[in-house]
Amino acid sequence: MHNVRKVTEDLYWIGGNDRRLAKFEAHYPIPDGVSYNSYLLVDDKTVLFDTVDRAIEGQFIENIDFVLGDRKLDYIVVNHMEPDHCATLQVIADKYPEATIIGNAKTFNMIKQFFSFNCDCRCLVVKENDVFETANHSFKFVMAPMVHWPEVMVTFDEKTGMLFSADAFGSFKALNGNVFSDEINFERDWLDEARRYYTNIVGKYGMQVSNLFKKVENFDIKMILPLHGPIWRENISFIIEKYLKWASYEAEEDGVVIAYGSIYGNTANAAEILATKLAEKGMKNIKLYDVSVTHTSYILSDCFKYKNLVFAAATYNGGIFTYMENLLTELKVHNIQNKKIALIENGTWGPMAKKQMMELVKCFKKSEIIEDAVTIKSSMTDEQLNGLDIIADRILE
Ligand code: FEO
């Protein structure tokens, strides 16, 4: 049975939710699911904005059939070719053979890589600032390369202020009937997952996100319609300001993330003591993570959020404890910047973690590394207590 919501007089949300998928992109845990948004315009022409993941294909087709009624589908706009949005494109293209597909040159290259149907005879190739009109809408196409793939574009309706934003402004979490951000407590219930989505999926491409903002800064945006998570029609400046902050790699709040990789508890002990010392000296917002327990995506998200980062790791096979090495590598490839960083290592006979962690954190741009790293040889002693005090003071400077 169809399950749709009316967004405006002539636009419908026709997406759906997946609450069974364990890991988005086979990588990121999504305990609260994810939504795949798609929108269908019923004007003098009918226009579908993106398709959905294969997981909700059946629901999607029922939704399209319901909204179209006896109309045919005239156009399909493909803002993003990643399979969480386009896996059902061929099914829809085959079902509506008269529909023209709108995309840019890169879009069609990818369609040919993913699918076998002939799109050359039914494509409308658009470029920057091209406009496509229906009776009551004037859709301008704005290229947004690497937000999150190279072919990404966003579509702005100059008549209504609707911005179909592709992955931008998206979030993990399934929608629960309330598809608008003003129907939920976004800051309380969604912001952390929106940040985790942004930092992990798009975080590497802050410069490209900033470039997109420069292109649309003079647009009179009245509604943001992302491909995941809620639609924004009120308080739009809230999510735009969050995105501007995230894209700039500036910390959102003062505070510290202490991530530790500990095999028998001694490195964990040092991390816990440092947290206590920081708290006693006045530090608020201390986030302590065991890297072998918490998935990297949550820690990475908080590393974007807070200014100070401490990495404490045991030496393992002559290198960095595996989960810590993974975290630091993820932070490096996600372009983390503007941090104050301290290191703690442990090693019973040949501590090597600090040297190798240093090589990775040196790649964090515009960051300050506190040189006074603490080396533990098996378990904490008074000497290392003093070292933790020095680190705490340097963080609080
Ligand atoms: Fe939601 Fe880049 O796909």
Coordinates of C-alpha atoms in Angstrom, one line a residue, residues 6-345:
K6 CA 2.2 16.0 0.6
V7 CA 5.0 18.5 0.8
T8 CA 3.3 21.3 -1.1
E9 CA 0.2 21.6 -3.2
D10 CA 1.9 19.8 -6.1
L11 CA 4.9 18.0 -4.5
Y12 CA 4.9 14.7 -2.7
W13 CA 7.5 12.9 -0.5
I14 CA 7.4 9.4 -1.9
G15 CA 10.4 7.9 -0.1
G16 CA 10.7 5.2 2.5
N17 CA 12.7 3.8 5.4
D18 CA 15.0 0.9 6.1
R19 CA 15.1 -0.2 9.7
R20 CA 16.8 -3.5 9.0
L21 CA 20.0 -2.4 7.3
A22 CA 22.8 -2.9 9.9
K23 CA 25.5 -0.9 8.2
F24 CA 25.1 2.0 5.8
E25 CA 27.6 1.8 2.9
A26 CA 28.6 -1.6 4.6
H27 CA 30.5 0.6 7.1
Y28 CA 28.4 2.8 9.4
P29 CA 26.1 1.3 12.0
I30 CA 22.6 2.8 11.8
P31 CA 20.7 1.5 14.8
D32 CA 17.9 3.9 14.1
G33 CA 17.7 3.1 10.4
V34 CA 17.8 5.5 7.5
S35 CA 15.4 7.1 5.1
Y36 CA 15.7 7.3 1.3
N37 CA 13.8 10.4 0.2
S38 CA 12.4 10.9 -3.2
Y39 CA 10.0 13.6 -4.4
L40 CA 7.4 13.6 -7.1
L41 CA 6.0 16.8 -8.7
V42 CA 2.6 16.8 -10.3
D43 CA 2.4 20.0 -12.4
D44 CA 1.7 20.3 -16.1
K45 CA 4.6 17.9 -16.3
T46 CA 5.3 15.2 -13.8
V47 CA 8.9 15.2 -12.5
L48 CA 10.5 12.6 -10.2
F49 CA 13.4 13.9 -8.1
D50 CA 15.8 10.9 -7.6
T51 CA 14.9 7.3 -6.9
V52 CA 15.6 5.1 -3.9
D53 CA 17.6 2.2 -2.6
R54 CA 16.7 -1.3 -3.8
A55 CA 15.6 -2.2 -0.2
I56 CA 12.4 -0.2 -0.6
E57 CA 11.7 -0.7 -4.3
G58 CA 8.2 -2.2 -3.8
Q59 CA 7.0 0.6 -1.5
F60 CA 8.5 3.2 -3.9
I61 CA 6.7 1.9 -7.0
E62 CA 3.4 1.8 -5.1
N63 CA 4.0 5.4 -4.0
I64 CA 4.7 6.5 -7.6
D65 CA 1.7 4.7 -8.9
F66 CA -0.6 6.3 -6.3
V67 CA 0.6 9.9 -6.8
L68 CA 0.7 9.6 -10.6
G69 CA -2.8 8.1 -10.9
D70 CA -3.5 8.0 -14.6
R71 CA -0.8 10.5 -15.4
K72 CA 2.4 9.3 -17.0
L73 CA 5.9 10.1 -15.7
D74 CA 7.5 12.8 -17.9
Y75 CA 10.9 13.5 -16.3
I76 CA 13.3 11.9 -13.8
V77 CA 15.9 14.3 -12.3
V78 CA 19.0 12.5 -11.1
N79 CA 20.8 14.6 -8.6
H80 CA 23.0 11.8 -7.3
M81 CA 24.0 8.5 -8.8
E82 CA 25.1 6.6 -5.6
P83 CA 23.1 3.4 -5.4
D84 CA 21.3 4.3 -2.2
H85 CA 19.4 6.8 -4.5
C86 CA 19.7 5.3 -8.0
A87 CA 19.6 1.5 -7.5
T88 CA 16.0 1.6 -8.7
L89 CA 16.6 4.0 -11.6
Q90 CA 16.6 1.2 -14.3
V91 CA 13.4 -0.3 -12.9
I92 CA 11.7 3.1 -13.1
A93 CA 13.2 3.9 -16.4
D94 CA 11.9 0.6 -17.8
K95 CA 8.4 1.2 -16.2
Y96 CA 8.1 4.6 -17.7
P97 CA 9.9 4.4 -21.1
E98 CA 8.6 7.8 -22.2
A99 CA 10.2 9.6 -19.3
T100 CA 13.2 11.8 -20.1
I101 CA 16.1 11.6 -17.7
I102 CA 17.7 14.9 -16.6
G103 CA 21.3 14.9 -15.4
N104 CA 24.7 16.3 -16.2
A105 CA 27.3 14.7 -18.4
K106 CA 28.9 12.9 -15.5
T107 CA 25.5 11.6 -14.5
F108 CA 25.0 9.9 -17.8
N109 CA 28.5 8.4 -17.8
M110 CA 27.7 6.7 -14.4
I111 CA 24.2 5.6 -15.6
K112 CA 26.0 3.7 -18.4
Q113 CA 28.4 2.2 -15.9
F114 CA 25.7 1.0 -13.6
F115 CA 22.9 0.1 -16.0
S116 CA 22.3 -1.5 -19.3
F117 CA 19.3 0.5 -20.6
N118 CA 19.8 2.9 -23.4
C119 CA 19.7 6.4 -21.9
D120 CA 21.2 8.3 -24.9
C121 CA 17.8 8.4 -26.7
R122 CA 16.0 9.9 -23.6
C123 CA 18.5 12.1 -21.9
L124 CA 18.4 15.8 -21.2
V125 CA 22.0 16.9 -20.4
V126 CA 22.1 20.0 -18.2
K127 CA 25.0 22.1 -17.1
E128 CA 25.6 24.8 -14.5
N129 CA 22.6 27.2 -14.1
D130 CA 20.6 25.6 -16.9
V131 CA 16.9 26.0 -16.2
F132 CA 14.0 23.6 -16.7
E133 CA 10.5 24.9 -16.4
T134 CA 7.1 23.5 -15.7
A135 CA 3.9 25.6 -15.4
N136 CA 4.5 26.7 -11.8
H137 CA 8.2 26.0 -11.3
S138 CA 11.5 27.1 -12.7
F139 CA 14.2 24.5 -11.8
K140 CA 17.8 25.7 -11.9
F141 CA 20.6 23.1 -11.8
V142 CA 23.7 23.8 -9.7
M143 CA 26.7 21.5 -9.9
A144 CA 27.9 20.3 -6.5
P145 CA 30.9 18.1 -7.4
M146 CA 32.2 15.9 -4.5
V147 CA 29.2 16.7 -2.3
H148 CA 29.5 13.6 -2.2
W149 CA 30.4 12.1 -5.6
P150 CA 31.7 14.0 -8.7
E151 CA 28.4 14.0 -10.6
V152 CA 26.3 15.5 -7.7
M153 CA 24.1 18.4 -8.5
V154 CA 21.4 20.2 -6.6
T155 CA 18.2 21.6 -8.1
F156 CA 16.7 24.9 -7.0
D157 CA 13.2 26.0 -7.8
E158 CA 13.5 29.8 -8.4
K159 CA 9.7 30.2 -8.1
T160 CA 9.1 28.5 -4.7
G161 CA 12.6 28.5 -3.1
M162 CA 12.7 24.7 -2.8
L163 CA 16.2 23.3 -2.8
F164 CA 16.6 19.6 -3.7
S165 CA 19.9 19.2 -2.0
A166 CA 21.0 15.6 -2.7
D167 CA 23.1 14.3 0.2
A168 CA 23.7 17.8 1.6
F169 CA 21.6 18.4 4.8
G170 CA 21.0 14.7 5.1
S171 CA 21.0 12.6 8.3
F172 CA 21.0 9.0 9.4
K173 CA 17.8 7.8 11.1
A174 CA 14.6 6.6 9.7
L175 CA 11.7 9.0 9.5
N176 CA 8.7 8.2 11.7
G177 CA 5.8 9.8 9.8
N178 CA 7.1 13.2 10.7
V179 CA 9.0 14.1 7.5
F180 CA 9.5 17.8 8.4
S181 CA 12.2 19.0 10.8
D182 CA 9.6 21.2 12.5
E183 CA 7.6 18.1 13.5
I184 CA 10.4 16.6 15.5
N185 CA 12.9 17.9 18.2
F186 CA 15.8 17.9 15.8
E187 CA 18.4 19.4 18.1
R188 CA 17.6 16.9 20.8
D189 CA 16.9 13.8 18.8
W190 CA 18.6 14.1 15.4
L191 CA 21.5 16.5 15.6
D192 CA 24.1 13.9 16.7
E193 CA 23.1 11.5 13.9
A194 CA 23.0 14.4 11.4
R195 CA 26.6 15.3 12.4
R196 CA 27.7 11.7 12.3
Y197 CA 26.2 11.4 8.8
Y198 CA 27.9 14.7 7.6
T199 CA 31.3 14.1 9.1
N200 CA 31.6 10.5 8.0
I201 CA 29.9 10.7 4.6
V202 CA 30.7 14.2 3.4
G203 CA 33.2 15.4 6.0
K204 CA 36.3 14.8 3.8
Y205 CA 34.8 17.3 1.3
G206 CA 34.5 20.5 3.4
M207 CA 36.0 22.7 0.7
Q208 CA 33.5 21.4 -1.9
V209 CA 30.6 21.9 0.6
S210 CA 31.8 25.5 1.1
N211 CA 32.0 26.0 -2.6
L212 CA 28.4 24.9 -2.9
F213 CA 27.4 27.4 -0.2
K214 CA 29.0 30.2 -2.2
K215 CA 27.0 29.3 -5.2
V216 CA 23.7 29.3 -3.4
E217 CA 24.3 32.0 -0.8
N218 CA 22.1 34.5 -2.7
F219 CA 19.3 32.0 -3.3
D220 CA 16.1 32.7 -1.4
I221 CA 15.9 29.2 0.0
K222 CA 12.5 28.5 1.7
M223 CA 12.7 24.7 1.8
I224 CA 15.5 22.1 1.8
L225 CA 14.6 18.7 0.6
P226 CA 17.6 16.3 1.2
L227 CA 17.8 12.6 0.1
H228 CA 18.1 11.4 3.7
G229 CA 16.4 12.7 6.9
P230 CA 13.8 15.4 7.5
I231 CA 12.7 18.2 5.1
W232 CA 13.5 21.8 6.3
R233 CA 10.8 24.4 5.8
E234 CA 11.2 26.3 9.1
N235 CA 14.3 27.5 11.0
I236 CA 16.4 26.7 7.9
S237 CA 19.3 28.9 9.2
F238 CA 19.8 26.4 12.0
I239 CA 20.9 23.6 9.7
I240 CA 22.7 25.9 7.3
E241 CA 24.8 27.3 10.2
K242 CA 25.6 23.8 11.4
Y243 CA 26.8 22.9 7.9
L244 CA 28.9 26.1 7.5
K245 CA 30.6 25.2 10.8
W246 CA 31.1 21.6 9.9
A247 CA 32.4 22.4 6.4
S248 CA 34.9 24.9 7.9
Y249 CA 36.4 22.2 10.2
E250 CA 36.0 24.6 13.2
A251 CA 35.1 23.0 16.5
E252 CA 31.5 23.3 17.4
E253 CA 32.1 23.3 21.2
D254 CA 34.9 23.5 23.6
G255 CA 35.7 20.1 25.1
V256 CA 37.9 17.1 24.7
V257 CA 37.7 13.7 23.2
I258 CA 39.9 11.1 24.9
A259 CA 40.0 7.9 22.7
Y260 CA 41.9 4.9 24.1
G261 CA 42.9 1.5 22.9
S262 CA 43.7 -0.6 25.9
I263 CA 44.4 -4.4 26.0
Y264 CA 44.5 -5.1 29.7
G265 CA 43.2 -1.9 31.2
N266 CA 46.4 0.0 31.9
T267 CA 46.1 2.5 29.0
A268 CA 42.4 2.8 29.9
N269 CA 43.4 3.7 33.4
A270 CA 45.6 6.5 32.2
A271 CA 42.8 7.9 30.0
E272 CA 40.3 7.8 32.9
I273 CA 42.8 9.6 35.2
L274 CA 43.4 12.2 32.6
A275 CA 39.7 12.8 32.3
T276 CA 39.4 13.2 36.0
K277 CA 42.4 15.6 36.1
L278 CA 40.8 17.7 33.3
A279 CA 37.5 17.8 35.0
E280 CA 39.1 18.9 38.3
K281 CA 40.9 21.6 36.5
G282 CA 37.6 22.9 35.0
M283 CA 37.3 21.2 31.6
K284 CA 33.7 20.5 30.6
N285 CA 32.4 18.2 27.8
I286 CA 34.9 15.4 28.2
K287 CA 34.1 12.4 25.9
L288 CA 35.9 9.2 26.7
Y289 CA 35.8 6.4 24.2
D290 CA 37.2 2.8 24.1
V291 CA 38.1 2.5 20.4
S292 CA 37.6 -1.3 20.5
V293 CA 34.0 -0.8 21.8
T294 CA 32.6 2.3 20.1
H295 CA 32.4 2.3 16.3
T296 CA 34.9 4.7 14.7
S297 CA 32.1 6.8 13.1
Y298 CA 30.8 8.0 16.5
I299 CA 34.3 8.9 17.7
L300 CA 35.1 10.7 14.4
S301 CA 31.9 12.7 14.7
D302 CA 32.9 13.9 18.1
C303 CA 36.4 14.6 17.0
F304 CA 34.9 17.1 14.5
K305 CA 32.7 18.5 17.2
Y306 CA 35.3 19.2 19.9
K307 CA 38.6 21.2 19.8
N308 CA 40.9 18.9 21.8
L309 CA 41.8 15.3 21.0
V310 CA 43.8 12.8 23.1
F311 CA 44.8 9.5 21.7
A312 CA 46.0 6.8 24.1
A313 CA 47.1 3.5 22.7
A314 CA 48.9 0.3 23.5
T315 CA 51.7 -0.9 21.3
Y316 CA 50.5 -3.9 19.3
N317 CA 52.6 -6.1 17.0
G318 CA 55.2 -3.4 17.0
G319 CA 52.8 -0.7 15.9
I320 CA 49.6 1.0 17.0
F321 CA 46.8 -1.0 18.6
T322 CA 44.7 -1.9 15.6
Y323 CA 41.4 0.0 16.4
M324 CA 43.3 3.1 17.2
E325 CA 45.3 2.9 14.0
N326 CA 42.0 2.6 12.2
L327 CA 40.6 5.7 14.0
L328 CA 43.6 7.8 13.2
T329 CA 43.6 6.8 9.6
E330 CA 39.9 7.6 9.3
L331 CA 40.5 11.0 10.8
K332 CA 43.3 11.7 8.4
V333 CA 41.4 10.7 5.3
H334 CA 38.4 12.7 6.5
N335 CA 40.6 15.8 6.5
I336 CA 40.2 16.6 10.2
Q337 CA 41.7 20.0 11.0
N338 CA 42.2 22.8 13.6
K339 CA 42.8 20.5 16.6
K340 CA 44.9 20.5 19.7
I341 CA 46.3 16.9 20.1
A342 CA 48.0 15.0 22.8
L343 CA 49.3 11.4 22.8
I344 CA 49.7 8.7 25.4
E345 CA 51.4 5.3 24.6

